[in-house]
Coordinates of C-alpha atoms and ligand atoms in Angstrom, one line a residue:
M1 CA 158.2 84.6 137.8
P2 CA 159.0 86.1 141.3
R3 CA 161.8 84.4 143.1
G4 CA 161.4 83.5 146.7
V5 CA 164.7 84.8 147.9
H6 CA 166.3 87.9 146.5
T7 CA 170.0 87.5 146.8
R8 CA 173.0 89.1 145.2
G9 CA 175.8 86.6 145.4
M10 CA 178.1 85.9 148.2
T11 CA 177.9 89.4 149.7
Q12 CA 174.3 88.5 150.8
E13 CA 172.0 91.5 150.3
V14 CA 168.9 89.3 150.9
K15 CA 165.9 91.5 150.7
S16 CA 162.8 89.3 151.3
I17 CA 162.0 85.7 152.0
L18 CA 158.6 84.4 151.0
N19 CA 156.4 81.7 151.6
Y20 CA 155.9 79.0 148.7
I21 CA 152.5 77.7 148.3
G22 CA 151.2 75.7 145.5
G23 CA 154.1 76.6 143.3
Q24 CA 153.7 80.5 144.0
F25 CA 155.9 82.7 146.1
V26 CA 153.5 84.4 148.5
R27 CA 153.8 87.3 150.9
G28 CA 151.9 87.3 154.3
K29 CA 150.0 90.2 156.1
R30 CA 153.0 90.4 158.5
E31 CA 156.8 90.2 158.2
F32 CA 159.5 89.5 160.7
P33 CA 163.2 90.3 160.5
D34 CA 166.0 87.7 159.7
V35 CA 169.0 88.7 161.6
N36 CA 172.6 87.9 160.7
P37 CA 174.2 86.5 164.0
A38 CA 177.6 87.7 163.1
D39 CA 176.9 91.4 163.4
G40 CA 173.2 91.7 164.4
T41 CA 172.2 93.4 161.1
V42 CA 168.8 92.6 159.5
I43 CA 169.5 90.9 156.3
A44 CA 165.9 90.1 155.2
Q45 CA 162.2 90.7 155.9
V46 CA 160.3 87.2 156.1
A47 CA 156.7 86.9 155.1
E48 CA 154.9 85.3 158.0
A49 CA 152.2 82.7 157.1
D50 CA 149.0 83.1 159.2
R51 CA 146.5 80.5 159.7
S52 CA 144.8 81.1 156.3
L53 CA 148.1 80.7 154.5
V54 CA 149.0 77.5 156.4
D55 CA 145.4 76.3 155.2
D56 CA 146.2 77.2 151.7
A57 CA 149.5 75.3 151.8
V58 CA 148.0 72.2 153.3
S59 CA 145.2 72.3 150.6
A60 CA 147.9 72.8 147.8
A61 CA 149.6 69.8 149.1
R62 CA 146.5 67.7 149.2
S63 CA 145.6 68.6 145.7
A64 CA 149.1 67.8 144.5
L65 CA 148.6 64.2 145.8
R66 CA 145.8 63.9 143.4
G67 CA 147.7 65.3 140.5
E68 CA 150.8 64.3 138.5
W69 CA 152.9 63.6 141.5
G70 CA 150.4 61.1 142.9
K71 CA 150.5 59.2 139.5
L72 CA 154.3 59.0 139.1
G73 CA 155.9 55.8 139.6
V74 CA 158.9 55.3 141.9
R75 CA 161.5 55.4 139.1
E76 CA 160.4 58.7 137.9
R77 CA 160.0 60.2 141.4
A78 CA 163.7 59.1 141.9
V79 CA 164.8 60.7 138.7
R80 CA 163.2 64.0 139.9
L81 CA 164.9 63.9 143.2
H82 CA 168.3 63.4 141.6
R83 CA 167.5 66.5 139.6
V84 CA 166.8 68.3 142.9
A85 CA 170.2 67.3 144.1
D86 CA 171.7 68.4 140.8
A87 CA 170.1 71.8 141.2
V88 CA 171.3 72.2 144.8
E89 CA 174.8 71.5 143.5
S90 CA 174.5 73.9 140.6
R91 CA 173.5 76.7 143.1
F92 CA 176.1 75.6 145.8
D93 CA 177.5 78.9 146.5
C94 CA 174.1 80.6 146.8
F95 CA 173.1 77.9 149.3
V96 CA 176.2 78.3 151.2
A97 CA 176.0 82.1 151.4
S98 CA 172.4 81.9 152.5
E99 CA 173.1 79.3 155.2
V100 CA 176.1 81.2 156.4
A101 CA 174.3 84.6 156.6
D102 CA 171.2 83.1 158.4
T103 CA 173.2 80.9 161.0
G104 CA 176.6 82.6 161.3
K105 CA 178.3 79.2 160.8
P106 CA 181.7 79.3 159.2
V107 CA 181.7 79.2 155.3
S108 CA 184.1 76.2 155.6
L109 CA 181.6 74.3 157.5
A110 CA 178.5 75.1 155.3
S111 CA 180.6 74.1 152.3
K112 CA 181.8 70.9 153.8
L113 CA 178.8 69.7 155.8
D114 CA 175.5 71.5 155.2
V115 CA 175.1 71.9 151.6
P116 CA 176.8 68.7 150.4
R117 CA 174.6 66.8 152.7
A118 CA 171.5 68.4 151.3
A119 CA 172.4 67.0 147.9
A120 CA 173.3 63.7 149.4
N121 CA 170.0 63.4 151.3
F122 CA 168.1 63.6 147.9
R123 CA 170.5 61.2 146.1
V124 CA 170.4 58.6 148.9
F125 CA 166.7 58.5 149.3
A126 CA 166.1 58.5 145.6
D127 CA 168.3 55.4 145.3
I128 CA 166.9 53.7 148.4
I129 CA 163.2 53.9 147.4
K130 CA 164.0 52.1 144.1
T131 CA 165.3 49.0 145.8
A132 CA 163.3 48.9 149.1
G133 CA 161.3 45.8 149.3
L134 CA 158.5 44.6 151.8
E135 CA 157.6 41.4 153.1
S136 CA 155.5 38.6 151.3
F137 CA 154.3 35.3 153.0
Q138 CA 152.9 32.3 151.4
T139 CA 150.2 31.3 154.0
E140 CA 148.5 27.9 154.6
T141 CA 144.8 28.2 154.9
P142 CA 142.5 26.1 157.4
D143 CA 141.1 24.3 154.4
G144 CA 144.6 23.1 153.4
K145 CA 145.0 25.5 150.4
A146 CA 147.1 28.6 150.3
A147 CA 147.0 32.4 150.3
L148 CA 149.6 34.9 149.3
N149 CA 150.2 38.0 151.5
Y150 CA 152.3 40.8 150.3
A151 CA 152.7 44.4 151.4
I152 CA 153.0 47.5 149.3
R153 CA 154.1 51.0 150.4
K154 CA 151.7 53.9 150.2
P155 CA 152.5 57.5 151.0
L156 CA 151.0 58.9 154.2
G157 CA 149.7 61.9 152.5
V158 CA 150.6 65.4 153.5
V159 CA 153.5 65.5 155.8
G160 CA 154.2 68.5 158.1
I161 CA 158.0 69.1 158.6
I162 CA 159.2 71.3 161.4
T163 CA 163.0 72.1 161.7
P164 CA 165.3 73.9 163.9
W165 CA 168.1 76.6 163.2
N166 CA 171.4 74.7 163.8
L167 CA 171.6 72.8 160.5
P168 CA 168.7 74.2 158.7
L169 CA 169.1 72.9 155.2
L170 CA 170.7 69.6 156.3
L171 CA 167.9 68.8 158.6
L172 CA 165.0 70.0 156.4
T173 CA 166.2 67.9 153.4
W174 CA 166.9 64.9 155.8
K175 CA 163.1 64.8 156.2
D176 CA 161.9 66.2 152.9
A177 CA 163.9 63.9 150.7
P178 CA 162.5 60.5 152.2
A179 CA 159.0 62.0 152.5
L180 CA 158.9 62.9 148.7
A181 CA 160.7 59.6 147.7
C182 CA 157.8 57.9 149.3
G183 CA 155.3 60.0 147.3
N184 CA 154.0 62.2 150.0
T185 CA 153.6 66.1 149.6
V186 CA 155.1 68.2 152.3
V187 CA 154.5 71.5 154.1
V188 CA 157.7 72.8 155.7
K189 CA 157.9 75.2 158.6
P190 CA 161.7 76.1 158.9
S191 CA 162.9 77.9 162.0
E192 CA 162.1 81.6 162.2
E193 CA 165.8 82.2 162.8
T194 CA 166.9 80.6 159.6
P195 CA 164.2 80.8 156.9
A196 CA 166.3 81.4 153.8
T197 CA 167.5 78.0 152.5
A198 CA 163.9 76.6 152.7
T199 CA 162.6 79.2 150.3
L200 CA 165.7 78.8 148.1
L201 CA 165.0 75.1 148.0
A202 CA 161.6 76.0 146.6
E203 CA 163.2 77.7 143.6
V204 CA 165.3 74.6 143.0
M205 CA 162.2 72.3 143.3
K206 CA 160.5 74.3 140.5
E207 CA 163.6 74.1 138.4
A208 CA 163.9 70.3 138.9
G209 CA 160.3 69.8 137.8
I210 CA 158.7 68.9 141.2
P211 CA 155.0 69.7 140.5
D212 CA 153.5 72.8 142.1
G213 CA 152.0 71.9 145.6
V214 CA 154.4 69.0 146.3
Y215 CA 156.8 71.1 148.3
N216 CA 155.4 74.0 150.2
V217 CA 157.0 76.5 152.7
V218 CA 155.3 78.4 155.5
H219 CA 157.3 80.9 157.6
G220 CA 156.6 81.9 161.1
F221 CA 157.2 81.0 164.8
G222 CA 155.9 78.1 167.0
P223 CA 153.1 78.6 169.3
N224 CA 150.1 80.6 168.0
S225 CA 151.9 80.9 164.6
A226 CA 152.8 78.8 161.5
G227 CA 154.3 75.9 163.5
E228 CA 151.2 75.3 165.7
F229 CA 148.7 76.0 162.8
L230 CA 150.5 73.3 160.9
T231 CA 150.6 70.6 163.6
Q232 CA 146.9 71.5 164.5
H233 CA 145.7 71.1 160.9
S234 CA 143.2 68.3 160.5
D235 CA 144.3 67.6 157.0
V236 CA 148.0 67.0 157.8
N237 CA 148.6 63.3 158.1
A238 CA 152.0 63.1 160.0
V239 CA 154.4 65.5 161.7
T240 CA 158.1 65.1 161.6
F241 CA 160.0 67.4 164.0
T242 CA 163.5 68.2 165.0
G243 CA 164.1 70.6 167.9
E244 CA 164.0 70.9 171.6
S245 CA 162.6 68.3 173.8
Q246 CA 160.1 70.8 175.4
T247 CA 158.9 71.7 171.9
G248 CA 158.4 68.0 171.0
A249 CA 156.3 67.5 174.1
A250 CA 154.1 70.6 173.1
I251 CA 153.6 69.3 169.6
M252 CA 152.8 65.8 171.0
K253 CA 149.9 67.3 172.9
T254 CA 148.7 69.2 169.8
V255 CA 148.8 66.2 167.5
A256 CA 147.1 64.0 170.0
A257 CA 143.8 65.3 169.1
S258 CA 144.0 64.0 165.6
V259 CA 146.2 60.9 166.4
K260 CA 148.8 61.7 163.9
P261 CA 152.0 59.7 163.7
V262 CA 155.1 61.8 164.8
S263 CA 158.9 61.3 164.4
F264 CA 160.8 63.3 166.8
E265 CA 164.6 64.1 166.7
L266 CA 165.1 66.1 170.0
G267 CA 167.9 67.4 172.4
G268 CA 170.8 65.7 173.8
K269 CA 173.4 65.9 176.7
N270 CA 175.8 63.6 175.1
A271 CA 178.8 62.0 176.8
A272 CA 182.3 61.1 175.4
I273 CA 184.3 58.5 177.3
V274 CA 188.1 58.6 176.8
F275 CA 190.3 55.8 178.0
A276 CA 193.9 56.0 178.8
D277 CA 194.7 53.6 176.0
C278 CA 193.3 55.9 173.3
D279 CA 195.2 57.4 170.4
F280 CA 195.8 60.6 172.5
D281 CA 196.1 63.0 169.7
E282 CA 193.2 61.6 167.6
A283 CA 191.0 61.7 170.9
V284 CA 191.8 65.3 171.6
K285 CA 191.1 66.2 168.0
G286 CA 187.9 64.2 167.9
I287 CA 186.6 65.6 171.2
S288 CA 187.4 69.1 170.3
E289 CA 185.4 68.8 167.1
A290 CA 182.6 67.0 169.1
V291 CA 182.4 69.8 171.5
F292 CA 183.0 72.9 169.3
L293 CA 181.6 72.2 165.8
N294 CA 179.0 74.7 164.6
T295 CA 179.8 76.6 167.9
G296 CA 178.5 73.5 169.9
Q297 CA 175.1 73.9 168.3
V298 CA 174.7 70.3 167.0
C299 CA 172.4 67.9 168.9
L300 CA 175.2 65.3 168.9
C301 CA 177.9 67.5 170.4
A302 CA 179.5 66.1 173.5
E303 CA 178.9 68.4 176.5
R304 CA 180.1 65.8 179.0
V305 CA 183.5 64.3 178.6
Y306 CA 184.7 61.6 181.0
V307 CA 188.4 60.8 181.0
E308 CA 190.4 58.0 182.7
R309 CA 192.1 59.6 185.6
T310 CA 195.6 58.5 184.7
I311 CA 195.5 60.7 181.6
F312 CA 193.0 63.3 183.0
D313 CA 195.4 66.3 183.6
R314 CA 197.2 65.8 180.4
F315 CA 193.9 65.5 178.4
V316 CA 192.3 68.7 179.9
D317 CA 195.6 70.7 179.2
A318 CA 195.4 69.4 175.5
L319 CA 191.8 70.2 175.1
K320 CA 192.4 73.6 176.6
R321 CA 195.2 74.2 174.0
S322 CA 192.9 72.9 171.2
A323 CA 190.1 75.2 172.3
E324 CA 192.3 78.3 172.5
K325 CA 193.8 77.6 169.0
L326 CA 190.2 77.6 167.4
Q327 CA 189.9 80.7 165.0
I328 CA 186.9 82.7 166.1
G329 CA 185.8 85.3 163.6
S330 CA 183.7 86.3 160.7
P331 CA 181.8 83.4 159.3
V332 CA 182.6 84.5 155.7
E333 CA 186.5 84.2 156.4
K334 CA 187.7 80.9 155.1
S335 CA 189.9 80.4 158.0
T336 CA 187.2 80.9 160.7
E337 CA 186.4 77.7 162.7
I338 CA 184.0 79.2 165.3
G339 CA 181.2 81.7 164.4
P340 CA 178.5 83.3 166.7
L341 CA 175.6 81.6 168.3
I342 CA 172.4 81.8 166.6
S343 CA 170.8 84.8 168.4
A344 CA 171.2 87.3 171.3
Q345 CA 168.5 85.2 173.2
H346 CA 170.4 82.0 172.7
R347 CA 173.7 83.7 173.7
E348 CA 171.9 84.9 176.9
K349 CA 170.9 81.3 177.5
V350 CA 174.5 80.0 177.1
L351 CA 176.0 82.8 179.1
S352 CA 173.6 82.0 181.9
Y353 CA 175.0 78.5 182.0
Y354 CA 178.5 80.0 182.1
R355 CA 177.5 82.0 185.2
L356 CA 175.8 79.1 186.8
A357 CA 178.9 76.8 186.3
R358 CA 180.9 79.3 188.3
A359 CA 178.1 79.4 190.9
E360 CA 177.9 75.6 191.0
G361 CA 181.8 75.5 191.8
A362 CA 183.4 74.8 188.4
T363 CA 187.0 75.5 187.6
V364 CA 187.2 77.4 184.5
V365 CA 189.8 75.7 182.4
T366 CA 189.5 78.1 179.5
G367 CA 186.9 80.6 178.1
G368 CA 183.6 81.4 180.1
G369 CA 183.1 84.8 178.6
I370 CA 182.7 86.9 175.4
P371 CA 185.5 87.4 172.8
E372 CA 186.3 91.0 171.8
F373 CA 187.2 92.0 168.3
G374 CA 187.1 95.8 168.2
S375 CA 185.0 95.6 165.0
A376 CA 181.3 95.2 163.9
L377 CA 181.7 91.5 165.1
D378 CA 181.2 92.9 168.7
R379 CA 177.7 93.3 167.8
G380 CA 177.4 89.7 167.0
F381 CA 176.4 86.8 169.3
Y382 CA 179.8 85.4 170.1
V383 CA 180.9 83.5 173.2
Q384 CA 184.2 82.0 174.0
P385 CA 184.8 78.1 173.6
T386 CA 184.8 77.0 177.1
V387 CA 185.9 73.9 179.2
Y388 CA 185.0 73.3 182.8
T389 CA 186.2 70.8 185.4
G390 CA 185.2 70.2 189.0
L391 CA 181.4 70.1 188.9
S392 CA 179.5 67.3 190.7
E393 CA 177.6 64.9 188.4
S394 CA 174.3 66.3 189.9
A395 CA 175.2 70.0 188.8
R396 CA 172.6 71.5 186.4
C397 CA 175.5 72.3 184.0
V398 CA 176.0 68.6 183.9
K399 CA 172.4 67.6 183.5
E400 CA 170.9 70.2 181.2
E401 CA 171.5 70.8 177.5
I402 CA 173.3 74.0 177.0
F403 CA 173.7 73.9 173.1
G404 CA 176.9 76.1 173.0
P405 CA 180.6 75.6 172.6
V406 CA 181.2 74.2 176.1
C407 CA 181.9 71.0 178.0
H408 CA 182.6 69.7 181.4
V409 CA 185.4 67.2 181.8
A410 CA 185.4 64.8 184.7
P411 CA 187.6 61.9 185.7
F412 CA 186.8 58.2 186.1
D413 CA 188.7 55.2 187.5
T414 CA 186.7 52.2 186.2
E415 CA 184.8 51.3 183.1
E416 CA 181.6 50.6 185.1
E417 CA 181.8 54.1 186.7
A418 CA 182.3 55.7 183.3
V419 CA 179.3 53.8 181.9
D420 CA 177.1 54.7 184.9
M421 CA 178.0 58.4 184.7
A422 CA 177.5 58.6 180.8
N423 CA 174.0 56.9 181.3
D424 CA 173.0 59.1 184.1
T425 CA 170.8 61.5 182.0
K426 CA 167.2 61.9 180.9
Y427 CA 168.5 62.3 177.4
G428 CA 169.8 59.5 175.1
L429 CA 170.8 60.6 171.7
A430 CA 174.5 59.8 171.1
A431 CA 177.9 58.8 172.8
S432 CA 181.4 58.5 171.6
I433 CA 184.1 56.1 173.2
W434 CA 187.8 56.6 172.7
T435 CA 190.0 53.5 173.1
S436 CA 192.4 51.4 171.2
N437 CA 190.9 48.3 172.9
L438 CA 188.1 47.4 170.3
K439 CA 186.7 44.6 172.6
R440 CA 186.1 47.3 175.2
G441 CA 184.8 49.6 172.6
H442 CA 182.1 47.0 171.7
R443 CA 181.4 46.2 175.2
I444 CA 180.7 49.7 176.3
A445 CA 178.9 50.7 173.1
Q446 CA 176.4 48.1 173.9
Q447 CA 175.7 49.4 177.2
M448 CA 175.0 53.0 176.2
N449 CA 171.4 54.1 176.6
V450 CA 171.5 56.1 173.2
G451 CA 170.3 55.8 169.6
I452 CA 173.9 56.3 168.2
T453 CA 177.3 55.4 169.5
W454 CA 180.6 56.3 167.9
V455 CA 183.9 54.5 168.6
N456 CA 187.1 56.5 167.8
C457 CA 185.0 59.0 165.8
W458 CA 182.1 61.4 166.0
F459 CA 179.3 62.5 163.7
L460 CA 180.6 60.0 161.0
R461 CA 177.3 59.3 159.1
D462 CA 176.1 56.6 156.8
L463 CA 172.6 57.8 155.8
R464 CA 171.3 54.2 155.7
T465 CA 171.8 53.7 159.3
P466 CA 169.1 54.2 162.0
F467 CA 169.2 57.8 163.6
G468 CA 167.3 59.0 166.5
G469 CA 167.3 58.9 170.4
V470 CA 165.8 57.4 173.4
G471 CA 164.3 59.2 176.5
L472 CA 164.0 63.1 176.1
S473 CA 166.1 62.7 172.9
G474 CA 163.2 61.6 170.7
I475 CA 160.7 59.0 169.4
G476 CA 161.3 56.8 166.4
R477 CA 164.3 56.3 164.0
E478 CA 165.0 58.0 160.6
G479 CA 167.7 57.0 158.1
G480 CA 167.6 54.4 155.3
L481 CA 164.7 52.0 155.5
H482 CA 163.8 53.5 158.9
S483 CA 162.7 56.8 157.1
L484 CA 160.8 55.0 154.5
N485 CA 158.9 53.1 157.1
F486 CA 157.9 56.3 158.8
Y487 CA 157.1 58.2 155.7
S488 CA 155.0 55.5 154.1
E489 CA 152.1 53.1 155.2
P490 CA 152.5 49.5 154.4
N491 CA 149.2 48.0 153.0
N492 CA 149.0 44.3 153.2
I493 CA 147.2 42.4 150.4
C494 CA 146.0 38.9 151.2
I495 CA 145.0 36.8 148.0
R496 CA 143.5 33.4 148.4
L497 CA 145.2 31.2 145.8
Ligands
NAD501 P1 163.0 74.6 168.9 O1 162.2 73.4 169.4 O2 162.9 75.9 169.6 O3 162.4 75.0 167.5 C1 162.3 74.0 166.3 C2 161.2 74.4 165.5 O4 159.9 74.2 166.2 C3 161.1 75.8 165.0 O5 160.8 75.8 163.6 C4 160.1 76.5 165.8 O6 159.4 77.5 165.2 C5 159.1 75.3 165.9 N1 158.1 75.4 167.1 C6 158.4 76.0 168.2 N2 157.4 75.7 169.1 C7 156.4 75.1 168.4 C8 155.1 74.6 168.7 N3 154.5 74.8 169.8 N4 154.4 74.1 167.7 C9 155.0 73.8 166.5 N5 156.2 74.3 166.1 C10 156.9 74.8 167.1 O7 164.4 74.2 168.7 P2 165.6 75.0 168.3 O8 165.9 76.0 169.3 O9 165.3 75.6 166.8 O10 166.8 74.0 167.9 C11 167.7 73.6 168.9 C12 167.2 72.2 169.6 O11 167.1 71.4 168.6 C13 168.2 71.7 170.5 O12 167.5 71.2 171.7 C14 168.8 70.5 169.8 O13 169.4 69.5 170.6 C15 167.6 70.1 169.1 N6 168.0 69.4 167.9 C16 167.9 68.1 167.7 C17 168.4 67.2 166.6 C18 168.3 65.8 166.6 O14 168.4 65.2 165.6 N7 168.0 65.1 167.7 C19 168.8 67.8 165.7 C20 169.0 69.4 165.7 C21 168.6 70.0 166.7
6OD502 O1 173.1 63.7 160.2 C1 171.9 63.7 160.4 O2 171.2 63.0 159.6 C2 171.2 64.4 161.4 N1 169.9 64.3 161.6 C3 171.9 65.2 162.2 C4 171.4 65.9 163.3 C5 172.2 66.8 163.9 C6 171.7 67.6 165.0 O3 172.1 68.8 165.3

């Protein structure tokens, strides 16, 4: 049987990455290159799905609903999803190597975050679906008798899943696992920048006994390519998307014609608020992680840091030292903490904000340029971890999502001022608050216009909790029962007794 991704261990000689349709690995009429961001080398050719391959994938997904998968009970679906998790874990090194080569993220991060979370996503939703109940009501009828109302969960049908490049496997499985747990079939369109792990997951699905057609992968781009063909498709019942807010808006227009339900996890311009009474060292460590993790390419990253004036200078100095200590280098080195950005194009975007910050009058506390290695890494898409101060709250660098290893730090004098500045954004994904006064932590958390607020921590996840944003940061919530509620239709049954 042809394998979808041809790899040779950790050295990553990936040759070709194929679509996966109806249980078959399929080439396309065209290919595009998959580039390693650490040195700019082409590591694979990716088979692009044209409209007819997307049609094939959707019809394979539709047929699979009528086959074995559609007849499986919840318990057996859960068993298979646990097998998928087992298979991800048994190919742990292969997933890590593929994710590292595609994204340039440090091997330490992929091993600690991305791949374990992929397995956890399958396990958590396999378990939740087994115990998730729905309402029932005993109803009094006008003639003094009774009726029983109860709701059951039905799959939506074929779900289109479109994902970005920053946490490719984590975010794909975050949607794929609950969609399958609810009994749907899926067609996944991973980012063109990071196609490998979606196809590797196809191999795992086969090994784990997920029937052909239940999980399909189409590779390609957005507009006028696989992404748009999938969202336009009249036989796709729902679209779940993670990516930029502007892309969400484009997808919303496309799906409007067929009134498909959507779940959108979009961009952010997240604030962190640091009070003078915080545990100083913990706050510096936490903010450093919130700004620089994954080279700042996490939608939850803090790009705006507000610090109480009495500790402002000391905090900025400590954050500068923390940024300068970060180990920038080859993603495959175990000690590396900062890898490259995803692409030359994205680096140009981040550097354009570095230039803009200066033009807008920022003080460069640290960074603001490109590191030099004197090796092949100079062909990679690296930028320096960067901290600015001195910008006005209306500066574009304070308002627009940059999605790189960069933050602006500003002082505040009162709680009200901090809350107002943090909330003064069109986005509303996440916030973090750093204080040892828990009453204040609660009080401020409740005033944040976001979907997720962390107090004295950041990106600490419990997969049962609601996840999503307000404003430009998204529509809907996923996580725990919220995911099940999106990926299934309740069907109410009323029985006259
Ligand atoms: P992107 O929007 O450019 O691309 C995401 C996906 O959408 C890709 O697969 C792309 O091919 C596809 N796409 C693009 N245009 C499309 C179209 N018209 N129709 C259908 N599909 C289309 O995002 P990105 O650059 O890959 O990711 C970075 C962005 O994602 C950042 O803004 C970040 O904040 C956001 N993000 C948000 C979350 C969250 O949970 N809120 C998580 C991760 C990333
Ligand atoms: O942890 C998650 O479930 C999640 N959706 C994280 C998103 C991170 C954004 O880059």
